[in-house]
Tab-separated table of C-alpha atoms and ligand atoms in Angstrom:
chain	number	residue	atom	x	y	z
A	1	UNK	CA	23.916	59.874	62.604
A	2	UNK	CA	25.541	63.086	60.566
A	3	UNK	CA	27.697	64.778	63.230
A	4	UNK	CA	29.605	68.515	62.017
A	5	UNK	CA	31.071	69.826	64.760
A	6	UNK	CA	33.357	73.059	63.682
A	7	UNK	CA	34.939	76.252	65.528
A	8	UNK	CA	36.669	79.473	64.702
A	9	UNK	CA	38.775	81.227	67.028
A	10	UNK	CA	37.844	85.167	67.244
A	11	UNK	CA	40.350	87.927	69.579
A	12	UNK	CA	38.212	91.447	70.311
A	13	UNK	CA	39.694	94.582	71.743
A	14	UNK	CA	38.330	96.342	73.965
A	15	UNK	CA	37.460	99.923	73.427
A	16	UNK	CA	39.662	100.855	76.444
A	17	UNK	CA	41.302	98.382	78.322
A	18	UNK	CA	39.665	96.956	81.497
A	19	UNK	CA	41.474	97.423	84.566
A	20	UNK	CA	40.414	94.806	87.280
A	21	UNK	CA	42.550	93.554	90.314
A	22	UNK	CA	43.861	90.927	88.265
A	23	UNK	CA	45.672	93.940	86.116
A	24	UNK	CA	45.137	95.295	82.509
A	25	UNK	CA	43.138	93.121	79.736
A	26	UNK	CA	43.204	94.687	76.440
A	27	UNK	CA	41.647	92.075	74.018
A	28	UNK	CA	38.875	89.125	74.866
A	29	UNK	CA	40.064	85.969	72.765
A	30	UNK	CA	37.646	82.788	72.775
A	31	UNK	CA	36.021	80.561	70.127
A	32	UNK	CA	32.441	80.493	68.206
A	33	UNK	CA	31.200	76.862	67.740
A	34	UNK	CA	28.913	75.486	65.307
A	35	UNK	CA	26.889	72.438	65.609
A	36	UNK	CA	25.476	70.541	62.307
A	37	UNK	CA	23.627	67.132	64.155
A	38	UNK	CA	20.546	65.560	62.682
A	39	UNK	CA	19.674	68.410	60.569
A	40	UNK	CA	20.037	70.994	63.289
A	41	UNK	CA	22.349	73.307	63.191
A	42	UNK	CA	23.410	74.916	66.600
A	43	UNK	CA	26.138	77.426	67.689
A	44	UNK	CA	27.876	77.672	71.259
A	45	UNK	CA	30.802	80.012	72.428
A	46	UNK	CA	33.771	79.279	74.479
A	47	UNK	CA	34.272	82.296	76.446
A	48	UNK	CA	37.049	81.406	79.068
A	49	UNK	CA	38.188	83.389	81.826
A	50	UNK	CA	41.564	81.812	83.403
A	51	UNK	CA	41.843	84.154	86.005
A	52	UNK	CA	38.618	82.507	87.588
A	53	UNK	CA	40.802	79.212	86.866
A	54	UNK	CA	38.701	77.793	83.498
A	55	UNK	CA	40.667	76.269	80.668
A	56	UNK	CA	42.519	77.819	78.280
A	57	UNK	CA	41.031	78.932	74.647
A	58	UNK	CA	44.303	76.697	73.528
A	59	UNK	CA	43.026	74.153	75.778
A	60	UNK	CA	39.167	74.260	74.498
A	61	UNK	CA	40.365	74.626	70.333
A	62	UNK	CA	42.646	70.917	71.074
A	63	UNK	CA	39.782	69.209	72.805
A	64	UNK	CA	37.231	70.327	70.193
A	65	UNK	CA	39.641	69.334	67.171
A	66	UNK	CA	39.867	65.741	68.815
A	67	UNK	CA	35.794	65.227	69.089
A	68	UNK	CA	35.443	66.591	65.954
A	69	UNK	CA	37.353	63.163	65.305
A	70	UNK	CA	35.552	61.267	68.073
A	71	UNK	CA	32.314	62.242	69.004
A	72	UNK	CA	32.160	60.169	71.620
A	73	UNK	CA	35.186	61.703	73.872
A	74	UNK	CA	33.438	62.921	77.045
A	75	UNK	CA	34.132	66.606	77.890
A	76	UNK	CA	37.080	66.987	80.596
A	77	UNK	CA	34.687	67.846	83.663
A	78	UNK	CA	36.920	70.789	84.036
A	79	UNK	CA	36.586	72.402	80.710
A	80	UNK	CA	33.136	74.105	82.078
A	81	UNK	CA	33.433	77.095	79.185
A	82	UNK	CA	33.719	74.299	76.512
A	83	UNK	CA	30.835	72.296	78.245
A	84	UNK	CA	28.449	74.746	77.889
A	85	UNK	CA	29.260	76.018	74.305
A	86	UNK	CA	28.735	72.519	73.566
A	87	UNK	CA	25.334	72.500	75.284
A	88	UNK	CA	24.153	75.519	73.508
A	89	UNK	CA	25.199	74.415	70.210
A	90	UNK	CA	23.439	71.027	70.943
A	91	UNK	CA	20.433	73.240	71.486
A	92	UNK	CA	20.009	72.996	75.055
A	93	UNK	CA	18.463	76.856	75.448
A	94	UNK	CA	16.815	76.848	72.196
A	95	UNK	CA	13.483	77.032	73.775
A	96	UNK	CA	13.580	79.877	75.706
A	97	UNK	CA	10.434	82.381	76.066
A	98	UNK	CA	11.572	85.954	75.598
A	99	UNK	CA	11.735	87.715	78.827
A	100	UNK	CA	12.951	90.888	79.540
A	101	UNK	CA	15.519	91.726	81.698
A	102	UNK	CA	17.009	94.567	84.035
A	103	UNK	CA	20.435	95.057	83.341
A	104	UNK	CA	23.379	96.592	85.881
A	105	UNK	CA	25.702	99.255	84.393
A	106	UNK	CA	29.303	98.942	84.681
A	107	UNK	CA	31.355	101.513	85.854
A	108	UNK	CA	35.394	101.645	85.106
A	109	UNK	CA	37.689	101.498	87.940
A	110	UNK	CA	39.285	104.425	89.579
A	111	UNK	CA	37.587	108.199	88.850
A	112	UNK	CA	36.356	108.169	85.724
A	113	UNK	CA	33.591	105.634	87.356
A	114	UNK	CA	31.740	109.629	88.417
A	115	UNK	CA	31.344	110.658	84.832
A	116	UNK	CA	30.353	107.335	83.452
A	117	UNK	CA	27.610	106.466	86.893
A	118	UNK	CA	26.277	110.197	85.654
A	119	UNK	CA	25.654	108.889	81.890
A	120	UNK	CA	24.394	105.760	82.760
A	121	UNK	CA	22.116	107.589	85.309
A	122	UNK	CA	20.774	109.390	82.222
A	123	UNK	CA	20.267	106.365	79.974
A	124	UNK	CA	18.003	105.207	82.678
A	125	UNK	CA	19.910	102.580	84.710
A	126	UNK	CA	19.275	102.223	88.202
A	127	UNK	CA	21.498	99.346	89.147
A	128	UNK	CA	25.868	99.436	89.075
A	129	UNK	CA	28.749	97.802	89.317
A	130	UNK	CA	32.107	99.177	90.303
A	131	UNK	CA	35.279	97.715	90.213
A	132	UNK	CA	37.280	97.959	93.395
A	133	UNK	CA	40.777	96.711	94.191
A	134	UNK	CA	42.441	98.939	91.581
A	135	UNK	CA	43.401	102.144	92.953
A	136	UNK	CA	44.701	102.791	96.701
A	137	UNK	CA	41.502	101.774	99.478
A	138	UNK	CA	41.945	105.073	101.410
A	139	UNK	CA	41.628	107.074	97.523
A	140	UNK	CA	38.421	104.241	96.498
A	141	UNK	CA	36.371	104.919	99.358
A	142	UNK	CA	36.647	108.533	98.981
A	143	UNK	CA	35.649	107.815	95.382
A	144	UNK	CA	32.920	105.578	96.689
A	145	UNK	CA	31.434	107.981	98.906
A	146	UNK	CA	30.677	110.331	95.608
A	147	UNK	CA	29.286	107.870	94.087
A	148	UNK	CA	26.803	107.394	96.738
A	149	UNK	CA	26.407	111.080	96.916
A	150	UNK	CA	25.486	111.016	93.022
A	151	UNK	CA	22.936	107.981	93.534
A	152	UNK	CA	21.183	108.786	96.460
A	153	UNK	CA	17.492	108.124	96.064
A	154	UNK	CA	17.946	107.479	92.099
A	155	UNK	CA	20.204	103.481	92.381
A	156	UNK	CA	22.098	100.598	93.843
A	157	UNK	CA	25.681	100.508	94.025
A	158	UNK	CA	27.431	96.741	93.628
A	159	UNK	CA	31.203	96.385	94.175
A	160	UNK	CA	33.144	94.393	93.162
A	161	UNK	CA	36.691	93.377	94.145
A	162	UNK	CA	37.728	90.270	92.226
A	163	UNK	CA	39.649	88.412	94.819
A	164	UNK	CA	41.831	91.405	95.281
A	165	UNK	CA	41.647	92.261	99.394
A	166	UNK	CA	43.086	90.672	102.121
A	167	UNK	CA	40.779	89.498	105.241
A	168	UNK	CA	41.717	92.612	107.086
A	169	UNK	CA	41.117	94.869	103.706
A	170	UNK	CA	37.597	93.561	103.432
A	171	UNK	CA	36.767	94.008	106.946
A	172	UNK	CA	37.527	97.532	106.889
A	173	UNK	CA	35.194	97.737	103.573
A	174	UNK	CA	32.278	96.091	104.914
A	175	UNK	CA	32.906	98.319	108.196
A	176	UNK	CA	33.098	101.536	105.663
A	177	UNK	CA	30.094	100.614	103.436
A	178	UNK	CA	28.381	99.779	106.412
A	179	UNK	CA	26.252	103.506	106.306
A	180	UNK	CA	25.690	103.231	102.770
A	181	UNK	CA	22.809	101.351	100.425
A	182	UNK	CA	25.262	98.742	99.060
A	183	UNK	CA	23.591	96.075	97.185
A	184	UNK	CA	26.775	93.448	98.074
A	185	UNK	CA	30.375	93.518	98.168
A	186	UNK	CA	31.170	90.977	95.226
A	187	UNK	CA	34.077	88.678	96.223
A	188	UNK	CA	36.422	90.276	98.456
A	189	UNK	CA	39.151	87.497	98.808
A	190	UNK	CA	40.428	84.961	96.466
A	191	UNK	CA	38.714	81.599	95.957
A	192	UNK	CA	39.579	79.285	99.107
A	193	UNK	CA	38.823	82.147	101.523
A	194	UNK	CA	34.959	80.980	101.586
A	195	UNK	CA	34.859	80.120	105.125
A	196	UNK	CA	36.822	83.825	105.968
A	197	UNK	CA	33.999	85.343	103.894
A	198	UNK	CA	31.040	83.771	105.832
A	199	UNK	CA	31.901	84.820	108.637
A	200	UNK	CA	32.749	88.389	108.042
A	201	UNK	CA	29.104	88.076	106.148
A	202	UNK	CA	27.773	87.058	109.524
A	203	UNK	CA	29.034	90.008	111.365
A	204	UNK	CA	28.188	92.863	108.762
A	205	UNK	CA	25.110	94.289	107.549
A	206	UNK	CA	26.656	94.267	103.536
A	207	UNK	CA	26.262	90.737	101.849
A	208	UNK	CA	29.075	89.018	100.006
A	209	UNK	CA	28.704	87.742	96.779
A	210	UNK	CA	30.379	85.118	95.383
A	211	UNK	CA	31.558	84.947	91.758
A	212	UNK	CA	35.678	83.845	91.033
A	213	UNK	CA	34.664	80.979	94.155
A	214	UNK	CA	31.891	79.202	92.297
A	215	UNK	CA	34.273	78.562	89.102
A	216	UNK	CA	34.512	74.699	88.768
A	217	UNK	CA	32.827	71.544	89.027
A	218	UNK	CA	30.858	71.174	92.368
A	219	UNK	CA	31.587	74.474	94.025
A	220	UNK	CA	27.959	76.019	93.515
A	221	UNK	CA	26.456	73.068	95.676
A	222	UNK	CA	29.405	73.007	98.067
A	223	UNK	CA	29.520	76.843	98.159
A	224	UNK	CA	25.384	76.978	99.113
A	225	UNK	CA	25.958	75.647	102.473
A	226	UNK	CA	27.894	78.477	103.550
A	227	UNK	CA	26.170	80.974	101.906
A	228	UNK	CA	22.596	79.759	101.902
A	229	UNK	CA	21.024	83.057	100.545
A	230	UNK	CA	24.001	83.193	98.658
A	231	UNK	CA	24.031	86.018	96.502
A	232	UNK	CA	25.927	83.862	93.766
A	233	UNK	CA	27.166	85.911	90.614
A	234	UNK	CA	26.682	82.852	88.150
A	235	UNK	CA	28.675	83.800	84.634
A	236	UNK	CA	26.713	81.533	82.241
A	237	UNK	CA	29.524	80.789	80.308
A	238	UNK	CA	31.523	79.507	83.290
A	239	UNK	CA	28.684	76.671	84.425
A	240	UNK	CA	29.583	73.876	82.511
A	241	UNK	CA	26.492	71.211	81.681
A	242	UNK	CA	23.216	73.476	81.315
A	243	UNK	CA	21.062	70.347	82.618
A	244	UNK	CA	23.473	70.005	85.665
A	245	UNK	CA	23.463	73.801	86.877
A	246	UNK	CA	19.624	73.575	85.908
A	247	UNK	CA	19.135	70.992	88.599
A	248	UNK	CA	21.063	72.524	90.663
A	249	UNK	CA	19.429	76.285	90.408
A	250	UNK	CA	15.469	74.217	91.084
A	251	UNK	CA	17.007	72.554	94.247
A	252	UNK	CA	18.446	75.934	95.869
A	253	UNK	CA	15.884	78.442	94.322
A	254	UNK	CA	16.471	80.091	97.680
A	255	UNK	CA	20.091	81.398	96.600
A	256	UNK	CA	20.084	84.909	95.713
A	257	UNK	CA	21.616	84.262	91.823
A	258	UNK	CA	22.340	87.209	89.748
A	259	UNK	CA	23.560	86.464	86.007
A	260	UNK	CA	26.284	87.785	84.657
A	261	UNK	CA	28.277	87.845	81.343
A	262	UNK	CA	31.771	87.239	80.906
A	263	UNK	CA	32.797	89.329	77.598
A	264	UNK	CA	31.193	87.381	75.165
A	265	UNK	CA	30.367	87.690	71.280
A	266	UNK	CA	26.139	88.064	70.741
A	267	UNK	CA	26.545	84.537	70.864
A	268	UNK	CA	27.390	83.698	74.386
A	269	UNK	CA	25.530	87.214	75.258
A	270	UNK	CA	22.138	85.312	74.128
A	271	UNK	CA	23.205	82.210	75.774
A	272	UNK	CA	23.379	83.756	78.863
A	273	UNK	CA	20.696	86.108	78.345
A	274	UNK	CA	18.380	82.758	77.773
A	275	UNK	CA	19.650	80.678	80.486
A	276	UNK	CA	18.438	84.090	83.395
A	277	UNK	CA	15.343	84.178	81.289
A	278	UNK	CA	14.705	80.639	82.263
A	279	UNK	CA	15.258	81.160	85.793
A	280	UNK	CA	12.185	81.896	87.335
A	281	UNK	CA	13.365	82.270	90.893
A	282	UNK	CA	15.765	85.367	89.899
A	283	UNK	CA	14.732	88.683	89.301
A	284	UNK	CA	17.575	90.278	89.612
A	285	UNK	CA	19.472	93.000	87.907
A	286	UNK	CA	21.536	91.146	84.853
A	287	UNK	CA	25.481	91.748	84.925
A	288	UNK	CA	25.402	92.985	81.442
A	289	UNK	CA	27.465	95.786	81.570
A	290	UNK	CA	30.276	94.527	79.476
A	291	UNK	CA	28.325	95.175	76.077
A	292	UNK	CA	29.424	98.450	76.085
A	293	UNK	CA	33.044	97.599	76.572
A	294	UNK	CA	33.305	96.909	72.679
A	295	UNK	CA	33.610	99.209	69.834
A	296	UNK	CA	30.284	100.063	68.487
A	297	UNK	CA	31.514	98.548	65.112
A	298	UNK	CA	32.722	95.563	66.284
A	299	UNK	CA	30.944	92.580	64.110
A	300	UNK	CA	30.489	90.244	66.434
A	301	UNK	CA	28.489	91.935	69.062
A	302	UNK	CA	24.551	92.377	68.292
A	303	UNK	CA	22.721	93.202	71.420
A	304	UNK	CA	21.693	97.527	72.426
A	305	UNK	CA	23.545	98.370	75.462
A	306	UNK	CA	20.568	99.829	77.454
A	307	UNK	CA	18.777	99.459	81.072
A	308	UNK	CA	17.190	95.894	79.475
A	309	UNK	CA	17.700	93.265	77.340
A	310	UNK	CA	15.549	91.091	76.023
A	311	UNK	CA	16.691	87.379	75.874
A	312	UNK	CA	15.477	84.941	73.089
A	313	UNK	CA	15.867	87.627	70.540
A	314	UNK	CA	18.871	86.496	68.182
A	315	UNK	CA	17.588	84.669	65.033
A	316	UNK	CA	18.949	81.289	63.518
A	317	UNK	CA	19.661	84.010	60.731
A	318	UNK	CA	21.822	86.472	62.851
A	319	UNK	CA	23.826	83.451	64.407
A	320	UNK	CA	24.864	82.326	60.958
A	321	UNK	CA	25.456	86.113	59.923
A	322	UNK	CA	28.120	86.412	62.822
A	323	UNK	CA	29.383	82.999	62.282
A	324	UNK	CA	30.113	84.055	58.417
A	325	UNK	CA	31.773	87.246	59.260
A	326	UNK	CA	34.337	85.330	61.578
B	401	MG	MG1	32.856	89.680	89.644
């Protein structure tokens, strides 16, 4: 059987860099595969976020050199981003139908989040994400509150806190947000707080999202009996096996599951694009904000930043453009 398994490591800056709770990330580094098996050829991309505790892109390039050796060495069940670029290259979303999708705008931390909700508003978005955690609560919710002001009647409002309040901190949010059209409050407390978060999620009107929590092998299943509805924030990229999260997604079709993407190239952006369009039980705004976080001229991107995106668009032409210009 003719096995070519290859990869090329690729580092991106971003146009500004992103300020989360986790700090200051100027530059997304990861890895393009390509997949030559039977006369297919395939491409996947490593995308790894270790803040949300996935392996490392040095960790993903040394297990990928050794298959390339031995294609028979399973995949570490904790190397989820390599898992899945794997999948993809093997050609496990190929057939995907094109669908469109809605997609949520991102807005920067801190106050420049008014200027960019009131361009987005004109571009025709109606759903957002703001990142929370950053600047001082008391100077946030005043923030927050204009933001409201500017959306009232015209969009939905997501926050999102990546793991950056304490019990007490996220209380006094979901108190706060309490008189305003909040869509959720996206993971107030670090991963390992789940049973904290249910029960504040109990006692408030807001829901809580989980995103950094369902990281890892087994934590979506183990994660859906405390949050039932959920909503889940599932990054594509972090999932692991396709067929496994499939399965997983048909038995809990109940869970509230909004996509998300984690920063990739066009690659992993139509990955994750195809794996939502797949999922008929989520209609859901699609977390692809982060397109626009790139320099316009940046090579490797490919998909219009716009209120949708169409998955199942990238042709076997454009992924071997982008792998050539690597
Ligand atoms: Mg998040």
């Amino acid at each position: 059987m003719e096995h070519h398994l290859a990869w090329k490591p690729y580092c991106r800056p971003f146009r500004t860099p992103l300020r989360t709770a986790y700090g200051e990330w100027a530059e997304r580094e990861g890895l393009l595969v390509r997949l030559e098996a039977d006369g297919a050829v395939g491409y996947g991309e490593v995308a790894p976020l270790e803040s949300f505790g996935t392996e490392s892109v040095l960790d993903a390039a040394e297990f990928l050199d050794a298959l390339a050796e031995d294609p028979d060495l399973e995949v570490p069940p904790q190397f989820v981003c390599t898992r899945f670029a794997l999948d993809c290259a093997g050609g496990a979303l190929r057939k995907t139908p094109k669908r469109t999708l809605h997609v949520s705008g991102l807005l920067p931390a801190g106050i420049t989040a008014y200027a960019a909700l009131q361009t987005l508003l004109n571009q025709g978005f109606t759903t957002f994400k703001w990142k929370i955690g950053v600047e001082p609560m008391e100077v946030e919710r005043q923030l927050c509150a204009e933001l409201f002001k500017l959306l009232h009647g015209k969009g939905i409002l997501r926050l999102d806190a990546n793991a950056g309040l304490s019990y007490e901190e996220t209380e006094e949010w979901l108190e706060f947000l309490e008189d305003y059209p909040v869509e959720y409050l996206e993971q107030p407390m670090e991963p390992g707080n789940e049973a904290s978060m249910a029960v504040l999620a109990e006692r408030y009107a807001v829901p809580i999202a989980l995103d950094e929590s369902l990281c890892g092998p087994g934590a979506l299943l183990k994660f859906a009996e405390f949050f039932p509805k959920g909503p889940f924030v599932v990054k594509p990229s972090l999932i692991g096996s396709v067929e496994s999260y499939q399965a997983w997604r048909s038995f809990h079709s109940g869970v509230r599951v909004i996509y998300s993407s984690a920063f990739e190239t066009a690659i992993g952006i139509e990955a994750a694009l195809r794996l939502a369009a797949q999922d008929e039980f989520s209609s859901e705004a699609v977390g692809f904000g982060t397109l626009e976080a790139f320099p316009h001229d940046d090579v490797l991107g490919g998909h219009p930043y716009g209120p949708t995106l169409t998955a199942g668009t990238l042709t076997s032409g454009d992924y071997e453009a982008i792998w050539n210009r690597l």
